[in-house]
PDB file of C-alpha atoms in Angstrom:
ATOM      1  CA  MET A   1     -20.050 -51.996 -10.303  1.00  0.00           C
ATOM      2  CA  LYS A   2     -22.908 -49.777  -9.117  1.00  0.00           C
ATOM      3  CA  LEU A   3     -21.322 -49.620  -5.656  1.00  0.00           C
ATOM      4  CA  ASN A   4     -18.021 -48.425  -7.132  1.00  0.00           C
ATOM      5  CA  GLN A   5     -19.816 -45.824  -9.260  1.00  0.00           C
ATOM      6  CA  SER A   6     -21.775 -44.595  -6.250  1.00  0.00           C
ATOM      7  CA  PHE A   7     -18.606 -44.401  -4.166  1.00  0.00           C
ATOM      8  CA  GLY A   8     -16.803 -42.513  -6.934  1.00  0.00           C
ATOM      9  CA  ALA A   9     -19.659 -40.046  -7.287  1.00  0.00           C
ATOM     10  CA  SER A  10     -19.626 -39.448  -3.537  1.00  0.00           C
ATOM     11  CA  ILE A  11     -15.910 -38.684  -3.598  1.00  0.00           C
ATOM     12  CA  VAL A  12     -16.382 -36.194  -6.448  1.00  0.00           C
ATOM     13  CA  ALA A  13     -19.282 -34.533  -4.617  1.00  0.00           C
ATOM     14  CA  LEU A  14     -17.245 -34.323  -1.409  1.00  0.00           C
ATOM     15  CA  THR A  15     -14.291 -32.821  -3.292  1.00  0.00           C
ATOM     16  CA  LEU A  16     -16.505 -30.206  -4.936  1.00  0.00           C
ATOM     17  CA  ALA A  17     -18.150 -29.358  -1.613  1.00  0.00           C
ATOM     18  CA  THR A  18     -14.749 -29.039   0.084  1.00  0.00           C
ATOM     19  CA  SER A  19     -13.502 -26.761  -2.719  1.00  0.00           C
ATOM     20  CA  ALA A  20     -16.612 -24.598  -2.386  1.00  0.00           C
ATOM     21  CA  MET A  21     -16.126 -24.328   1.391  1.00  0.00           C
ATOM     22  CA  ALA A  22     -12.470 -23.387   0.881  1.00  0.00           C
ATOM     23  CA  ALA A  23     -13.495 -20.682  -1.593  1.00  0.00           C
ATOM     24  CA  ASP A  24     -16.004 -19.353   0.941  1.00  0.00           C
ATOM     25  CA  GLN A  25     -13.156 -19.028   3.433  1.00  0.00           C
ATOM     26  CA  SER A  26     -10.722 -17.050   1.282  1.00  0.00           C
ATOM     27  CA  ILE A  27     -10.523 -13.563  -0.209  1.00  0.00           C
ATOM     28  CA  ILE A  28      -8.174 -11.583  -2.426  1.00  0.00           C
ATOM     29  CA  VAL A  29      -6.985  -8.179  -1.245  1.00  0.00           C
ATOM     30  CA  GLN A  30      -5.710  -5.808  -3.914  1.00  0.00           C
ATOM     31  CA  SER A  31      -3.132  -3.829  -1.992  1.00  0.00           C
ATOM     32  CA  THR A  32      -0.433  -1.211  -2.209  1.00  0.00           C
ATOM     33  CA  THR A  33       3.136  -2.527  -2.053  1.00  0.00           C
ATOM     34  CA  SER A  34       4.055  -0.452   1.004  1.00  0.00           C
ATOM     35  CA  THR A  35       1.853  -2.459   3.347  1.00  0.00           C
ATOM     36  CA  ALA A  36       3.347  -5.691   2.012  1.00  0.00           C
ATOM     37  CA  ASN A  37       6.970  -4.464   1.943  1.00  0.00           C
ATOM     38  CA  SER A  38       6.686  -3.315   5.541  1.00  0.00           C
ATOM     39  CA  GLY A  39       5.778  -6.801   6.763  1.00  0.00           C
ATOM     40  CA  LEU A  40       2.401  -5.632   8.092  1.00  0.00           C
ATOM     41  CA  TYR A  41       0.419  -8.417   6.413  1.00  0.00           C
ATOM     42  CA  ASP A  42       2.763 -11.117   7.682  1.00  0.00           C
ATOM     43  CA  TYR A  43       1.964  -9.804  11.159  1.00  0.00           C
ATOM     44  CA  LEU A  44      -1.787  -9.129  10.824  1.00  0.00           C
ATOM     45  CA  LEU A  45      -3.166 -11.882   8.625  1.00  0.00           C
ATOM     46  CA  PRO A  46      -2.427 -14.868  10.897  1.00  0.00           C
ATOM     47  CA  MET A  47      -4.375 -13.089  13.664  1.00  0.00           C
ATOM     48  CA  PHE A  48      -7.356 -12.595  11.392  1.00  0.00           C
ATOM     49  CA  GLN A  49      -7.261 -16.144  10.047  1.00  0.00           C
ATOM     50  CA  ASP A  50      -7.014 -17.604  13.569  1.00  0.00           C
ATOM     51  CA  LYS A  51     -10.068 -15.576  14.579  1.00  0.00           C
ATOM     52  CA  THR A  52     -12.249 -16.212  11.515  1.00  0.00           C
ATOM     53  CA  GLY A  53     -10.803 -19.115   9.528  1.00  0.00           C
ATOM     54  CA  ILE A  54     -10.708 -16.857   6.465  1.00  0.00           C
ATOM     55  CA  GLN A  55      -7.548 -16.961   4.363  1.00  0.00           C
ATOM     56  CA  VAL A  56      -6.434 -13.626   2.901  1.00  0.00           C
ATOM     57  CA  ASN A  57      -4.428 -13.674  -0.329  1.00  0.00           C
ATOM     58  CA  VAL A  58      -2.679 -10.364  -1.008  1.00  0.00           C
ATOM     59  CA  VAL A  59      -1.857  -9.003  -4.467  1.00  0.00           C
ATOM     60  CA  ALA A  60       0.676  -6.234  -3.777  1.00  0.00           C
ATOM     61  CA  VAL A  61       1.031  -3.750  -6.639  1.00  0.00           C
ATOM     62  CA  GLY A  62       1.014   0.008  -7.054  1.00  0.00           C
ATOM     63  CA  THR A  63      -2.208   1.731  -6.002  1.00  0.00           C
ATOM     64  CA  GLY A  64      -3.192   2.594  -9.574  1.00  0.00           C
ATOM     65  CA  GLN A  65      -2.825  -1.028 -10.678  1.00  0.00           C
ATOM     66  CA  ALA A  66      -4.581  -2.301  -7.547  1.00  0.00           C
ATOM     67  CA  ILE A  67      -7.572  -0.090  -8.340  1.00  0.00           C
ATOM     68  CA  LYS A  68      -7.625  -1.316 -11.959  1.00  0.00           C
ATOM     69  CA  ASN A  69      -7.459  -4.918 -10.768  1.00  0.00           C
ATOM     70  CA  ALA A  70     -10.367  -4.362  -8.394  1.00  0.00           C
ATOM     71  CA  GLN A  71     -12.380  -2.679 -11.166  1.00  0.00           C
ATOM     72  CA  ASN A  72     -11.755  -5.812 -13.239  1.00  0.00           C
ATOM     73  CA  CYS A  73     -13.261  -7.863 -10.384  1.00  0.00           C
ATOM     74  CA  ASP A  74      -9.915  -9.457  -9.541  1.00  0.00           C
ATOM     75  CA  GLY A  75     -10.345  -8.978  -5.804  1.00  0.00           C
ATOM     76  CA  ASP A  76     -12.716  -8.768  -2.866  1.00  0.00           C
ATOM     77  CA  VAL A  77     -11.156  -5.880  -0.913  1.00  0.00           C
ATOM     78  CA  LEU A  78      -9.097  -2.839  -1.917  1.00  0.00           C
ATOM     79  CA  LEU A  79      -6.507  -1.462   0.535  1.00  0.00           C
ATOM     80  CA  VAL A  80      -4.492   1.444  -0.886  1.00  0.00           C
ATOM     81  CA  HIS A  81      -3.327   5.011  -0.205  1.00  0.00           C
ATOM     82  CA  ALA A  82      -4.621   7.534  -2.716  1.00  0.00           C
ATOM     83  CA  LYS A  83      -7.779   8.966  -1.177  1.00  0.00           C
ATOM     84  CA  ALA A  84      -9.020  10.933  -4.203  1.00  0.00           C
ATOM     85  CA  SER A  85      -8.712   7.852  -6.424  1.00  0.00           C
ATOM     86  CA  GLU A  86     -10.353   5.685  -3.762  1.00  0.00           C
ATOM     87  CA  GLU A  87     -13.322   8.034  -3.548  1.00  0.00           C
ATOM     88  CA  LYS A  88     -13.713   7.947  -7.342  1.00  0.00           C
ATOM     89  CA  PHE A  89     -13.632   4.144  -7.171  1.00  0.00           C
ATOM     90  CA  VAL A  90     -16.573   4.187  -4.739  1.00  0.00           C
ATOM     91  CA  GLU A  91     -18.450   6.923  -6.608  1.00  0.00           C
ATOM     92  CA  ALA A  92     -18.204   4.854  -9.799  1.00  0.00           C
ATOM     93  CA  GLY A  93     -19.902   1.976  -7.990  1.00  0.00           C
ATOM     94  CA  PHE A  94     -16.922  -0.358  -7.757  1.00  0.00           C
ATOM     95  CA  GLY A  95     -16.648  -0.164  -3.967  1.00  0.00           C
ATOM     96  CA  THR A  96     -19.318  -0.218  -1.267  1.00  0.00           C
ATOM     97  CA  THR A  97     -17.818   2.167   1.289  1.00  0.00           C
ATOM     98  CA  ARG A  98     -14.389   3.683   1.928  1.00  0.00           C
ATOM     99  CA  THR A  99     -13.096   3.924   5.486  1.00  0.00           C
ATOM    100  CA  ASP A 100      -9.931   5.569   6.794  1.00  0.00           C
ATOM    101  CA  LEU A 101      -7.766   2.783   8.198  1.00  0.00           C
ATOM    102  CA  MET A 102      -4.351   4.086   9.254  1.00  0.00           C
ATOM    103  CA  TYR A 103      -1.681   6.594   8.342  1.00  0.00           C
ATOM    104  CA  ASN A 104       2.018   7.311   8.400  1.00  0.00           C
ATOM    105  CA  ASP A 105       4.058   9.738   6.321  1.00  0.00           C
ATOM    106  CA  PHE A 106       6.324  10.045   3.334  1.00  0.00           C
ATOM    107  CA  VAL A 107       9.996  11.008   3.568  1.00  0.00           C
ATOM    108  CA  ILE A 108      12.727  11.820   1.075  1.00  0.00           C
ATOM    109  CA  VAL A 109      15.889   9.806   1.582  1.00  0.00           C
ATOM    110  CA  GLY A 110      19.277  10.540   0.075  1.00  0.00           C
ATOM    111  CA  PRO A 111      22.995   9.808   0.249  1.00  0.00           C
ATOM    112  CA  ALA A 112      25.267  11.174   2.951  1.00  0.00           C
ATOM    113  CA  ALA A 113      26.865  13.484   0.353  1.00  0.00           C
ATOM    114  CA  ASP A 114      23.498  15.261  -0.040  1.00  0.00           C
ATOM    115  CA  PRO A 115      24.297  16.922  -3.400  1.00  0.00           C
ATOM    116  CA  ALA A 116      21.208  19.181  -3.311  1.00  0.00           C
ATOM    117  CA  SER A 117      21.806  20.215   0.336  1.00  0.00           C
ATOM    118  CA  VAL A 118      18.282  19.338   1.461  1.00  0.00           C
ATOM    119  CA  GLY A 119      19.242  17.509   4.647  1.00  0.00           C
ATOM    120  CA  GLY A 120      17.178  18.596   7.646  1.00  0.00           C
ATOM    121  CA  MET A 121      14.516  20.400   5.611  1.00  0.00           C
ATOM    122  CA  ASP A 122      10.847  20.133   6.603  1.00  0.00           C
ATOM    123  CA  ASP A 123       9.622  22.030   3.533  1.00  0.00           C
ATOM    124  CA  VAL A 124       9.077  19.380   0.878  1.00  0.00           C
ATOM    125  CA  GLN A 125       8.298  21.817  -1.964  1.00  0.00           C
ATOM    126  CA  GLY A 126      11.437  23.781  -1.164  1.00  0.00           C
ATOM    127  CA  ALA A 127      13.469  20.585  -1.104  1.00  0.00           C
ATOM    128  CA  LEU A 128      12.107  19.425  -4.449  1.00  0.00           C
ATOM    129  CA  SER A 129      12.888  22.822  -5.964  1.00  0.00           C
ATOM    130  CA  LYS A 130      16.484  22.540  -4.743  1.00  0.00           C
ATOM    131  CA  ILE A 131      16.792  19.032  -6.179  1.00  0.00           C
ATOM    132  CA  SER A 132      15.462  20.246  -9.520  1.00  0.00           C
ATOM    133  CA  ASP A 133      17.607  23.387  -9.582  1.00  0.00           C
ATOM    134  CA  SER A 134      20.768  21.420  -8.832  1.00  0.00           C
ATOM    135  CA  GLU A 135      19.742  18.595 -11.186  1.00  0.00           C
ATOM    136  CA  ALA A 136      20.661  16.103  -8.482  1.00  0.00           C
ATOM    137  CA  LEU A 137      19.507  12.604  -9.366  1.00  0.00           C
ATOM    138  CA  PHE A 138      15.994  11.699  -8.226  1.00  0.00           C
ATOM    139  CA  ALA A 139      14.555   8.175  -8.644  1.00  0.00           C
ATOM    140  CA  SER A 140      10.783   8.065  -9.047  1.00  0.00           C
ATOM    141  CA  ARG A 141       8.588   4.977  -9.008  1.00  0.00           C
ATOM    142  CA  GLY A 142       6.811   6.293 -12.106  1.00  0.00           C
ATOM    143  CA  ASP A 143       4.190   3.569 -11.758  1.00  0.00           C
ATOM    144  CA  ASP A 144       0.936   5.382 -10.865  1.00  0.00           C
ATOM    145  CA  SER A 145       1.182   4.024  -7.318  1.00  0.00           C
ATOM    146  CA  GLY A 146      -0.108   5.987  -4.338  1.00  0.00           C
ATOM    147  CA  THR A 147       3.448   7.101  -3.627  1.00  0.00           C
ATOM    148  CA  HIS A 148       3.949   8.183  -7.237  1.00  0.00           C
ATOM    149  CA  LYS A 149       0.615  10.043  -7.304  1.00  0.00           C
ATOM    150  CA  LYS A 150       1.674  11.925  -4.162  1.00  0.00           C
ATOM    151  CA  GLU A 151       5.111  12.685  -5.578  1.00  0.00           C
ATOM    152  CA  VAL A 152       3.596  14.090  -8.792  1.00  0.00           C
ATOM    153  CA  ALA A 153       1.280  16.324  -6.744  1.00  0.00           C
ATOM    154  CA  LEU A 154       4.204  17.602  -4.658  1.00  0.00           C
ATOM    155  CA  TRP A 155       6.273  18.457  -7.746  1.00  0.00           C
ATOM    156  CA  ALA A 156       3.273  20.386  -9.106  1.00  0.00           C
ATOM    157  CA  ASP A 157       2.906  22.246  -5.804  1.00  0.00           C
ATOM    158  CA  ALA A 158       6.589  23.129  -6.042  1.00  0.00           C
ATOM    159  CA  GLY A 159       6.056  24.541  -9.552  1.00  0.00           C
ATOM    160  CA  VAL A 160       8.405  21.973 -11.077  1.00  0.00           C
ATOM    161  CA  ASP A 161       7.775  19.699 -14.046  1.00  0.00           C
ATOM    162  CA  PRO A 162      10.273  16.850 -13.531  1.00  0.00           C
ATOM    163  CA  ALA A 163       9.381  15.418 -16.942  1.00  0.00           C
ATOM    164  CA  THR A 164      11.702  18.036 -18.441  1.00  0.00           C
ATOM    165  CA  GLY A 165      14.558  16.144 -16.778  1.00  0.00           C
ATOM    166  CA  SER A 166      13.248  12.667 -17.562  1.00  0.00           C
ATOM    167  CA  GLY A 167      16.066  10.272 -18.381  1.00  0.00           C
ATOM    168  CA  GLU A 168      18.628  12.792 -17.170  1.00  0.00           C
ATOM    169  CA  TRP A 169      18.423  13.833 -13.509  1.00  0.00           C
ATOM    170  CA  TYR A 170      14.865  12.467 -13.116  1.00  0.00           C
ATOM    171  CA  ARG A 171      14.850   8.675 -13.409  1.00  0.00           C
ATOM    172  CA  GLU A 172      11.569   6.725 -13.529  1.00  0.00           C
ATOM    173  CA  THR A 173      11.907   3.068 -12.544  1.00  0.00           C
ATOM    174  CA  GLY A 174       8.369   1.826 -13.204  1.00  0.00           C
ATOM    175  CA  SER A 175       8.879  -0.422 -10.179  1.00  0.00           C
ATOM    176  CA  GLY A 176       7.642  -0.953  -6.643  1.00  0.00           C
ATOM    177  CA  MET A 177       8.989   0.862  -3.609  1.00  0.00           C
ATOM    178  CA  GLY A 178      11.661  -1.640  -2.615  1.00  0.00           C
ATOM    179  CA  ALA A 179      12.995  -1.965  -6.152  1.00  0.00           C
ATOM    180  CA  THR A 180      13.009   1.818  -6.587  1.00  0.00           C
ATOM    181  CA  LEU A 181      14.940   2.283  -3.353  1.00  0.00           C
ATOM    182  CA  ASN A 182      17.496  -0.272  -4.511  1.00  0.00           C
ATOM    183  CA  ALA A 183      17.804   1.449  -7.883  1.00  0.00           C
ATOM    184  CA  GLY A 184      17.994   4.916  -6.345  1.00  0.00           C
ATOM    185  CA  ILE A 185      20.667   3.915  -3.862  1.00  0.00           C
ATOM    186  CA  GLY A 186      22.596   2.199  -6.657  1.00  0.00           C
ATOM    187  CA  MET A 187      22.727   5.434  -8.658  1.00  0.00           C
ATOM    188  CA  GLY A 188      23.091   7.846  -5.721  1.00  0.00           C
ATOM    189  CA  ALA A 189      19.643   9.414  -6.250  1.00  0.00           C
ATOM    190  CA  TYR A 190      17.139  10.921  -3.864  1.00  0.00           C
ATOM    191  CA  VAL A 191      13.984   8.824  -3.407  1.00  0.00           C
ATOM    192  CA  MET A 192      10.595   9.573  -1.894  1.00  0.00           C
ATOM    193  CA  THR A 193       9.267   6.631   0.090  1.00  0.00           C
ATOM    194  CA  ASP A 194       6.710   5.896   2.755  1.00  0.00           C
ATOM    195  CA  ARG A 195       8.354   5.751   6.161  1.00  0.00           C
ATOM    196  CA  ALA A 196       7.184   2.174   6.901  1.00  0.00           C
ATOM    197  CA  THR A 197       8.980   0.775   3.862  1.00  0.00           C
ATOM    198  CA  TRP A 198      12.104   2.780   4.702  1.00  0.00           C
ATOM    199  CA  ILE A 199      12.219   1.512   8.280  1.00  0.00           C
ATOM    200  CA  SER A 200      11.830  -2.074   7.046  1.00  0.00           C
ATOM    201  CA  PHE A 201      14.282  -1.666   4.155  1.00  0.00           C
ATOM    202  CA  GLY A 202      17.537  -3.571   4.550  1.00  0.00           C
ATOM    203  CA  ASN A 203      19.863  -2.033   1.933  1.00  0.00           C
ATOM    204  CA  LYS A 204      20.217   1.506   3.318  1.00  0.00           C
ATOM    205  CA  GLN A 205      23.999   1.787   2.860  1.00  0.00           C
ATOM    206  CA  ASP A 206      24.901   5.440   3.646  1.00  0.00           C
ATOM    207  CA  TYR A 207      21.366   6.686   2.991  1.00  0.00           C
ATOM    208  CA  GLU A 208      19.332   8.527   5.583  1.00  0.00           C
ATOM    209  CA  ILE A 209      16.153  10.547   5.784  1.00  0.00           C
ATOM    210  CA  LYS A 210      16.840  14.036   4.428  1.00  0.00           C
ATOM    211  CA  VAL A 211      13.365  15.615   4.291  1.00  0.00           C
ATOM    212  CA  GLU A 212      10.531  14.925   6.728  1.00  0.00           C
ATOM    213  CA  GLY A 213       7.953  16.582   8.944  1.00  0.00           C
ATOM    214  CA  ASP A 214       5.981  18.585   6.372  1.00  0.00           C
ATOM    215  CA  ASP A 215       2.193  18.225   6.767  1.00  0.00           C
ATOM    216  CA  ASP A 216       2.035  17.704   2.998  1.00  0.00           C
ATOM    217  CA  LEU A 217       3.847  14.389   3.474  1.00  0.00           C
ATOM    218  CA  PHE A 218       0.876  12.876   5.339  1.00  0.00           C
ATOM    219  CA  ASN A 219       0.047   9.377   4.015  1.00  0.00           C
ATOM    220  CA  GLN A 220      -3.494   8.071   4.585  1.00  0.00           C
ATOM    221  CA  TYR A 221      -4.588   4.480   3.875  1.00  0.00           C
ATOM    222  CA  GLY A 222      -8.155   3.381   3.229  1.00  0.00           C
ATOM    223  CA  VAL A 223     -10.012   0.061   3.027  1.00  0.00           C
ATOM    224  CA  ILE A 224     -12.876  -0.619   0.585  1.00  0.00           C
ATOM    225  CA  PRO A 225     -14.895  -3.830   0.061  1.00  0.00           C
ATOM    226  CA  VAL A 226     -15.504  -4.397  -3.652  1.00  0.00           C
ATOM    227  CA  ASN A 227     -19.138  -3.939  -4.676  1.00  0.00           C
ATOM    228  CA  PRO A 228     -20.899  -7.219  -5.606  1.00  0.00           C
ATOM    229  CA  ALA A 229     -23.338  -5.251  -7.762  1.00  0.00           C
ATOM    230  CA  GLN A 230     -20.406  -4.633 -10.127  1.00  0.00           C
ATOM    231  CA  CYS A 231     -18.530  -7.847  -9.376  1.00  0.00           C
ATOM    232  CA  PRO A 232     -20.865 -10.776  -8.598  1.00  0.00           C
ATOM    233  CA  SER A 233     -17.916 -13.043  -7.805  1.00  0.00           C
ATOM    234  CA  VAL A 234     -17.036 -11.047  -4.677  1.00  0.00           C
ATOM    235  CA  ASN A 235     -16.995 -13.069  -1.472  1.00  0.00           C
ATOM    236  CA  VAL A 236     -19.243 -10.531   0.252  1.00  0.00           C
ATOM    237  CA  GLU A 237     -19.375 -11.890   3.784  1.00  0.00           C
ATOM    238  CA  ALA A 238     -15.671 -12.716   4.017  1.00  0.00           C
ATOM    239  CA  ALA A 239     -14.688  -9.343   2.506  1.00  0.00           C
ATOM    240  CA  LYS A 240     -16.921  -7.481   4.969  1.00  0.00           C
ATOM    241  CA  SER A 241     -15.531  -9.561   7.822  1.00  0.00           C
ATOM    242  CA  PHE A 242     -11.973  -8.573   6.933  1.00  0.00           C
ATOM    243  CA  ALA A 243     -12.728  -4.869   6.452  1.00  0.00           C
ATOM    244  CA  ASP A 244     -14.765  -4.788   9.673  1.00  0.00           C
ATOM    245  CA  TRP A 245     -11.967  -6.489  11.616  1.00  0.00           C
ATOM    246  CA  LEU A 246      -9.347  -4.028  10.372  1.00  0.00           C
ATOM    247  CA  ILE A 247     -11.366  -1.040  11.596  1.00  0.00           C
ATOM    248  CA  SER A 248     -12.491  -2.754  14.812  1.00  0.00           C
ATOM    249  CA  GLU A 249     -10.819  -2.151  18.150  1.00  0.00           C
ATOM    250  CA  ASP A 250      -8.933  -5.449  17.818  1.00  0.00           C
ATOM    251  CA  GLY A 251      -7.696  -4.699  14.307  1.00  0.00           C
ATOM    252  CA  GLN A 252      -6.731  -1.144  15.125  1.00  0.00           C
ATOM    253  CA  SER A 253      -4.866  -2.277  18.238  1.00  0.00           C
ATOM    254  CA  ALA A 254      -3.001  -4.873  16.186  1.00  0.00           C
ATOM    255  CA  ILE A 255      -1.984  -2.240  13.617  1.00  0.00           C
ATOM    256  CA  ALA A 256      -0.761   0.075  16.386  1.00  0.00           C
ATOM    257  CA  ALA A 257       1.272  -2.711  17.981  1.00  0.00           C
ATOM    258  CA  TYR A 258       3.240  -3.551  14.829  1.00  0.00           C
ATOM    259  CA  GLU A 259       6.831  -2.350  15.128  1.00  0.00           C
ATOM    260  CA  VAL A 260      10.122  -2.790  13.288  1.00  0.00           C
ATOM    261  CA  SER A 261      13.368  -1.809  15.013  1.00  0.00           C
ATOM    262  CA  ASP A 262      11.280  -0.547  17.964  1.00  0.00           C
ATOM    263  CA  GLN A 263       9.465   1.908  15.698  1.00  0.00           C
ATOM    264  CA  GLN A 264       5.718   1.965  15.069  1.00  0.00           C
ATOM    265  CA  LEU A 265       5.093   1.839  11.324  1.00  0.00           C
ATOM    266  CA  PHE A 266       1.380   2.641  11.013  1.00  0.00           C
ATOM    267  CA  PHE A 267      -0.981   4.693  13.137  1.00  0.00           C
ATOM    268  CA  PRO A 268      -4.602   3.518  13.162  1.00  0.00           C
ATOM    269  CA  ASN A 269      -7.250   6.199  12.654  1.00  0.00           C
ATOM    270  CA  ALA A 270     -10.467   4.413  11.651  1.00  0.00           C
ATOM    271  CA  PRO A 271     -13.529   6.322  12.878  1.00  0.00           C
ATOM    272  CA  LYS A 272     -14.886   4.997  16.149  1.00  0.00           C
ATOM    273  CA  ASN A 273     -18.471   3.802  16.151  1.00  0.00           C
TER     274      ASN A 273
END
């Protein structure tokens, strides 16, 4: 009887030890949807896991929600694209350091009919003004994501308050980028999207990029390990390992090499040591 009890206790101890080791080798990344929708994680994460043995679990939501989740200690690393909000996150003590990781740009896509006649424009404020003036349909994420934050700032720069057209020509989906593109295309509306998601998007129908090339459409991504002083549950070493790998020469080269339809989706720009 004592032998069976001893054996049973050993099995329980081994199971607990194995679970603890597994936890040590996994992290949660609170991330923007654009990096997930583009397929970047499917490409990068196996490389990182093969190198380190660390499993990365991604929660892909809008940037605003990702930041809230990280503030609630529901993650080990934050990877989003709203620099001002990221800097506030660090200043408030929730993140250790913020590092530029990569960039691409935003574009406005629309139907071939181009009801606001913005096709070919590289002046995003001018294009938004034309969309507003013509009351052509515009589908916004409306979800406090990095893309939505940028869109709101661009409307303000254009001197337009789209809320005055809310529910009429300005339609807020409250959804991620892919879902908003599907909704926008379904209703014939213009949509602002990051270029990586657009390149990867399968349901383009007769849609094409109408507005691009304005410096104001620049889209910077940053990576931030969550601060264990605020969140004691953070897997500090594994989180640092992942952030360090992303900004290392190997990680940056991997980001640069990722392509869809022979097009590079993200351009690494982490500072070199």
